[in-house]
mmCIF file of C-alpha atoms in Angstrom:
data_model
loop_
_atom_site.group_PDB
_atom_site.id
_atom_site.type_symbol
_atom_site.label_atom_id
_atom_site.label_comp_id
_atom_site.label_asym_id
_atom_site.label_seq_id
_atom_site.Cartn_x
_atom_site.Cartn_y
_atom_site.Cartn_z
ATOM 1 C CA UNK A 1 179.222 123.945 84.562
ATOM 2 C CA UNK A 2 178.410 120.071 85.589
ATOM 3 C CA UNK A 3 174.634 119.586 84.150
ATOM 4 C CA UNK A 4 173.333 117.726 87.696
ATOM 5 C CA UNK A 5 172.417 114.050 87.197
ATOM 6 C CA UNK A 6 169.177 113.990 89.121
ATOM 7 C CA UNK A 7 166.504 116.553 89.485
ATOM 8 C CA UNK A 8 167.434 119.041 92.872
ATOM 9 C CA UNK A 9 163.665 119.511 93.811
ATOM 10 C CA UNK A 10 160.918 116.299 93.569
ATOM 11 C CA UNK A 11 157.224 117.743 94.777
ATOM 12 C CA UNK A 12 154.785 115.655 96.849
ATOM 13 C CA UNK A 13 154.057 112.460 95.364
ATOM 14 C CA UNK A 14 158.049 112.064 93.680
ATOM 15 C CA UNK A 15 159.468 111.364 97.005
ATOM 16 C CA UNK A 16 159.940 109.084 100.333
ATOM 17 C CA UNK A 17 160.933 110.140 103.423
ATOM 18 C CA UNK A 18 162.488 106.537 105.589
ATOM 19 C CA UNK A 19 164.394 105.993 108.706
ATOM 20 C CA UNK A 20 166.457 103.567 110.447
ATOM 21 C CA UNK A 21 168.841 102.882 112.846
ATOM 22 C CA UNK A 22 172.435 100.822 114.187
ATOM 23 C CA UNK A 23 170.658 100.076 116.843
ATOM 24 C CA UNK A 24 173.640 98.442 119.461
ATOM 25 C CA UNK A 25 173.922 95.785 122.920
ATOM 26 C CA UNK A 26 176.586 97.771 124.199
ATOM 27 C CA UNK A 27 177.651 94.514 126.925
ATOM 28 C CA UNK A 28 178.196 92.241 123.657
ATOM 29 C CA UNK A 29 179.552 95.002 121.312
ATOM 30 C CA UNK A 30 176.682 93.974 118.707
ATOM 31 C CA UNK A 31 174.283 95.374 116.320
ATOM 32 C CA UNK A 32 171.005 94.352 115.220
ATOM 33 C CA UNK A 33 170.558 93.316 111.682
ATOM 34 C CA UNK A 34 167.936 91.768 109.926
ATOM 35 C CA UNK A 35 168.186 89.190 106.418
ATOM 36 C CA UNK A 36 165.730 87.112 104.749
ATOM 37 C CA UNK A 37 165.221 84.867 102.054
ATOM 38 C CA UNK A 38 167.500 82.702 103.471
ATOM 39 C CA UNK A 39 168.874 78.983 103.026
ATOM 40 C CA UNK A 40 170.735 77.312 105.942
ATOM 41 C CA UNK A 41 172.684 74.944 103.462
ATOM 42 C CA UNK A 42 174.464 78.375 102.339
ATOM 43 C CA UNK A 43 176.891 80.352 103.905
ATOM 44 C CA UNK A 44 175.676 83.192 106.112
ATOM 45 C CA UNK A 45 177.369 86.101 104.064
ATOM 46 C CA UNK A 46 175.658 84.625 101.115
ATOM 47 C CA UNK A 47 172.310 85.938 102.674
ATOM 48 C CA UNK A 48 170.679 89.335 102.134
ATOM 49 C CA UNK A 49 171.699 91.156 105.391
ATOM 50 C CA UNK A 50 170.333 94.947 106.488
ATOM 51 C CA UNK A 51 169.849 97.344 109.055
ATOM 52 C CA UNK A 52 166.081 97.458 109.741
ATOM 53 C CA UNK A 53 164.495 100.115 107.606
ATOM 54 C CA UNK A 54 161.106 101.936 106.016
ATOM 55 C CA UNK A 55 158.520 104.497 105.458
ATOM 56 C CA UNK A 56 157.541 107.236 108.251
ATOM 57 C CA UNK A 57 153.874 107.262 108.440
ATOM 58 C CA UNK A 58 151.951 110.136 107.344
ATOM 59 C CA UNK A 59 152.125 112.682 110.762
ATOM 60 C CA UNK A 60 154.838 110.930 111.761
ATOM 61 C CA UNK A 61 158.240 112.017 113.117
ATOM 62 C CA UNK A 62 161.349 110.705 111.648
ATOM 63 C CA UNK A 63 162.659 109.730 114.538
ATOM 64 C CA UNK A 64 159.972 107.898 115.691
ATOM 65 C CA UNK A 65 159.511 106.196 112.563
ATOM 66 C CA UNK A 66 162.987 104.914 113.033
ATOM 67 C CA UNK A 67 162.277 103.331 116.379
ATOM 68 C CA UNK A 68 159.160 101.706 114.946
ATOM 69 C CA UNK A 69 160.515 100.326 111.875
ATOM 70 C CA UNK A 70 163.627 98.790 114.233
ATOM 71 C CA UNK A 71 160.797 97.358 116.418
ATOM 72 C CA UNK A 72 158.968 95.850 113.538
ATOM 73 C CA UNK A 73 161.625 94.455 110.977
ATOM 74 C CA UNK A 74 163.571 93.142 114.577
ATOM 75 C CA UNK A 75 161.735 92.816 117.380
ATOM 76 C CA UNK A 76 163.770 94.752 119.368
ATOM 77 C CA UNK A 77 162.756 98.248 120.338
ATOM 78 C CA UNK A 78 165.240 100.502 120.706
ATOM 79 C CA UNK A 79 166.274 103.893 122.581
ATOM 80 C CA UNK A 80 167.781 106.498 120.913
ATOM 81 C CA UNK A 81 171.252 107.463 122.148
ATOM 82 C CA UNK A 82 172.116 111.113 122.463
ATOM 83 C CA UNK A 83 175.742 111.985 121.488
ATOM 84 C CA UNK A 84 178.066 115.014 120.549
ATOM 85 C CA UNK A 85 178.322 113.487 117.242
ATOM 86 C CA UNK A 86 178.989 115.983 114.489
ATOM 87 C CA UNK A 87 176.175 118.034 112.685
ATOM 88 C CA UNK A 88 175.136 120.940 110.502
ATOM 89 C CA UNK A 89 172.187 121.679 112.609
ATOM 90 C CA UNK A 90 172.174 124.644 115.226
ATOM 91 C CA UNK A 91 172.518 124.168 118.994
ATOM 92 C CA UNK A 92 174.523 120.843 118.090
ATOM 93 C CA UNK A 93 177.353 121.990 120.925
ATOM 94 C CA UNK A 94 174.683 120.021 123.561
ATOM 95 C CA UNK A 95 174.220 116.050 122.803
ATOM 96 C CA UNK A 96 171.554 115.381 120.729
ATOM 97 C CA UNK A 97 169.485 112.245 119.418
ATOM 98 C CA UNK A 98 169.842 114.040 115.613
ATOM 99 C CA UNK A 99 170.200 111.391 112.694
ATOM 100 C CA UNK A 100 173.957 110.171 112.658
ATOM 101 C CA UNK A 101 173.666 109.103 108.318
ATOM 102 C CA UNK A 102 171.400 110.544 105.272
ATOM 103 C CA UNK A 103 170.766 107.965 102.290
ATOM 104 C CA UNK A 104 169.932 109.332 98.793
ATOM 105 C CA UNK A 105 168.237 105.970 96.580
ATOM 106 C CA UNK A 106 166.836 107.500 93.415
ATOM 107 C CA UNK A 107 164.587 105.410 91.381
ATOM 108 C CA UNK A 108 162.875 105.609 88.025
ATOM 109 C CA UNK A 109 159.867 105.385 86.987
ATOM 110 C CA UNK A 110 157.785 106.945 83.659
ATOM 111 C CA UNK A 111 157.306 109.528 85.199
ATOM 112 C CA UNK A 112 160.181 110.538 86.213
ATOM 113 C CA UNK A 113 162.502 110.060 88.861
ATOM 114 C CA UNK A 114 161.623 109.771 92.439
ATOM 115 C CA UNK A 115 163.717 110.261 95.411
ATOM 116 C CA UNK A 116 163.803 107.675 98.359
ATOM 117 C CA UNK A 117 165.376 109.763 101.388
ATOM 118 C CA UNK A 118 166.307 107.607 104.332
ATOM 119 C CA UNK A 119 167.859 108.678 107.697
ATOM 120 C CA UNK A 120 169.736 106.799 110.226
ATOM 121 C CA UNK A 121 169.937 107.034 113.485
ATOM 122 C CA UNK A 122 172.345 106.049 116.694
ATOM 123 C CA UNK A 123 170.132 103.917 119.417
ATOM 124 C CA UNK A 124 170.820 100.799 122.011
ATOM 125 C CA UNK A 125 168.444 98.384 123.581
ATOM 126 C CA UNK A 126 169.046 97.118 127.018
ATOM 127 C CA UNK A 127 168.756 93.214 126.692
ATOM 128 C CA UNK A 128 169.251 91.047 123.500
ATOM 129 C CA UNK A 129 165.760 89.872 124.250
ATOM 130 C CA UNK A 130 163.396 89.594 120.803
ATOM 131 C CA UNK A 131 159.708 90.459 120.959
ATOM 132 C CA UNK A 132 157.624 86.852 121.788
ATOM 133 C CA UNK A 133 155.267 88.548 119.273
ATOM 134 C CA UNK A 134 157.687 88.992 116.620
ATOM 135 C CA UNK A 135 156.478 88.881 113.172
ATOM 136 C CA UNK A 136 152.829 89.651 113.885
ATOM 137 C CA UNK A 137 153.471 93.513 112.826
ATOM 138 C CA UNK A 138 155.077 92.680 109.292
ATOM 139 C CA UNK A 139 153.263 94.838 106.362
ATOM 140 C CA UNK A 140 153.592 93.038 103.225
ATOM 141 C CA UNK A 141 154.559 90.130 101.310
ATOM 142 C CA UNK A 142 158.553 91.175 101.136
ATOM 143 C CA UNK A 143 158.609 90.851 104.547
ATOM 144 C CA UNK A 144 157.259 87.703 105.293
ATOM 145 C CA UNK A 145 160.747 85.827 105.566
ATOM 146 C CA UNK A 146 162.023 88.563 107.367
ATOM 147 C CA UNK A 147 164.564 87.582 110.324
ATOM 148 C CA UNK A 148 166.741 89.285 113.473
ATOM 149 C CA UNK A 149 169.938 88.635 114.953
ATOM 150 C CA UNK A 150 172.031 90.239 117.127
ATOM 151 C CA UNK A 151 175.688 90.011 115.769
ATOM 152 C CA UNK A 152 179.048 91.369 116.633
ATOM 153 C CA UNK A 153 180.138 94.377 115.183
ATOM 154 C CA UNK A 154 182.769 92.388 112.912
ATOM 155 C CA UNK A 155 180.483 89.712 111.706
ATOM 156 C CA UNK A 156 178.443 92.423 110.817
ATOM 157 C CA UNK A 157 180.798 93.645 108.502
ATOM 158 C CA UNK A 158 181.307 90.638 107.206
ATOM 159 C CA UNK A 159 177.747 89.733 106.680
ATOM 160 C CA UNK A 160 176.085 93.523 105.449
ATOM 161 C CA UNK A 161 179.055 93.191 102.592
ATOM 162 C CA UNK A 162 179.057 89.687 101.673
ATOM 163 C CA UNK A 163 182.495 88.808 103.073
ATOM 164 C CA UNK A 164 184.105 91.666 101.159
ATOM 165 C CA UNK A 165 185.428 93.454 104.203
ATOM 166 C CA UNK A 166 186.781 92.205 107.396
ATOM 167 C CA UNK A 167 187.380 94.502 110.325
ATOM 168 C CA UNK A 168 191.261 94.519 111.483
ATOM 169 C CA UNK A 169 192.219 96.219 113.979
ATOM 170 C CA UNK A 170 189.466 98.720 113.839
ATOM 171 C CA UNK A 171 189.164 99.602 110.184
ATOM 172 C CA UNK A 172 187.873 98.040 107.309
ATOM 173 C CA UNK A 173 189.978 95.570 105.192
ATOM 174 C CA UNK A 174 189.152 94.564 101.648
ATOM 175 C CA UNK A 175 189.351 91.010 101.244
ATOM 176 C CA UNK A 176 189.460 91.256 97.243
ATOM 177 C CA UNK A 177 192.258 94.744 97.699
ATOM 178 C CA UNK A 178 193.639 93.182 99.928
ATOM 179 C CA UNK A 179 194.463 96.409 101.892
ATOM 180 C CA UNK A 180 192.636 98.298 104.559
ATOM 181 C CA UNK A 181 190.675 100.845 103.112
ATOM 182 C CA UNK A 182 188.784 102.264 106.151
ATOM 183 C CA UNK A 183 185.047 103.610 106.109
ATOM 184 C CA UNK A 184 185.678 106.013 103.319
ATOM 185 C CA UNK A 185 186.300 103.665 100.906
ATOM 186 C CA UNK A 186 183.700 101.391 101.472
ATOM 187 C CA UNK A 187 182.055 100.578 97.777
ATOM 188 C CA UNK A 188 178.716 102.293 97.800
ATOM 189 C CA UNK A 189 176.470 99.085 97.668
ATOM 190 C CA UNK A 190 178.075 98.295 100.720
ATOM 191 C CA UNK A 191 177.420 101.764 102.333
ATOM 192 C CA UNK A 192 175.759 100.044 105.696
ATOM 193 C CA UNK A 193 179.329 98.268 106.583
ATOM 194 C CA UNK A 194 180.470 102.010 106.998
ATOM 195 C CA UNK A 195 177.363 103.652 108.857
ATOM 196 C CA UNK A 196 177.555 100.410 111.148
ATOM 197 C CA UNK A 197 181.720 100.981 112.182
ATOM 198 C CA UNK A 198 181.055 105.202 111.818
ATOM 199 C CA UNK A 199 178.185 104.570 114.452
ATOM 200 C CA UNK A 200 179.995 102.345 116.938
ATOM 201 C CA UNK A 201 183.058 104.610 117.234
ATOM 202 C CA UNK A 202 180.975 107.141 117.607
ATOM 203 C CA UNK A 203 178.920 105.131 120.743
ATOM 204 C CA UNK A 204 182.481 103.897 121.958
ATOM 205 C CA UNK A 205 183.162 107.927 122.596
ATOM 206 C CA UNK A 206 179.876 108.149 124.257
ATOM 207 C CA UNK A 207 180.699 105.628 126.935
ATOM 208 C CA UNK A 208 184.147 106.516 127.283
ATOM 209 C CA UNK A 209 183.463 110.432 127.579
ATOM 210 C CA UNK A 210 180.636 109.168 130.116
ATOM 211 C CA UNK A 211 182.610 107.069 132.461
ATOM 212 C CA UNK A 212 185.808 109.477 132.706
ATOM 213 C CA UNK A 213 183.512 112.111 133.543
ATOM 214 C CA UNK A 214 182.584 109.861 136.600
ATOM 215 C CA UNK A 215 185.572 108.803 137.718
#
């Protein structure tokens, strides 16, 4: 039997619970990302690129944690989007607004490890219009040179790995490989470039389930 590499249960106090979201602009087929620490004398991939992310709030849901982080790291506030998007929960044969990706970061410490449990979640937002007040919610230091954009889906790819994948024709293509090597065998670090293409095919079948069903 495989000895497991990290504890299986972590009481109160040894882990995180986080949320996100690909939040979308369906007209512009974009996502919202968010980098910092940036230079504008270096090339955009070479920045520090992410889907907007962090801690629910003690009493807080997970979902709505999601939406708030989005709104504070972006300045956009987004909607969730129900889909039929697969899951393990019951009742999942209606659409539902359930999270679409689970991260497990562990981290050590002294004392132990600790478990930083993040889910992500499928939303839009109506207008690429950022908050006038944006910024005036950040919480801490890291986040002071915190800025949004809303990109295409395929310069996000570009930009959340560093220019290591490309989209072509719909999947992912390894620039180093050189071969296409689809959301499956995205490199772990890079594990965003595949919830961000998962989650837009996954919105594409939305809309296109929802406008045949009206014509």
């Amino acid at each position: 039997m495989t000895a497991n590499l990290f504890p299986t249960t972590y009481p109160t106090g040894q882990f995180i619970l986080a949320a996100s979201t690909c939040t979308y602009h369906i007209p512009t087929s974009s996502i919202v990302l968010v980098h910092n620490h940036h230079s504008p004398s270096t090339p955009r991939t070479s920045w520090n690129w992410f889907l907007p992310r962090g801690r629910k709030d003690i009493n807080e849901p997970i979902h709505a944690a999601a939406i708030r982080e989005t709104s504070e790291e972006s300045g956009y506030t987004p909607t969730l989007l129900a889909t039929s998007h697969n899951t393990l929960q019951p009742g999942s044969e209606e659409e539902h607004a359930e999270a679409f990706h689970m991260q497990l970061i562990p981290y050590f410490k002294r004392t132990g490890v600790r478990m930083y449990v993040a889910f992500y979640y499928l939303a839009t937002i109506a207008e690429a219009t950022r908050a006038e007040d944006y910024g005036s919610r950040f919480d801490g230091r890291h986040e002071a040179g915190y800025e949004s954009e809303v990109v295409k889906i395929e310069e996000a790819v570009e930009l959340l790995s560093g220019g290591r994948y490309v989209l072509r024709g719909g999947e992912v293509y390894d620039v180093v490989e050189k071969r296409v090597v689809g959301v499956d065998g995205v490199a772990e670090k890079f594990f965003e470039v595949g919830v961000v293409v998962r989650g837009w095919r996954e919105v594409q079948r939305h809309f296109a389930k929802a406008e045949g069903q009206r014509l």
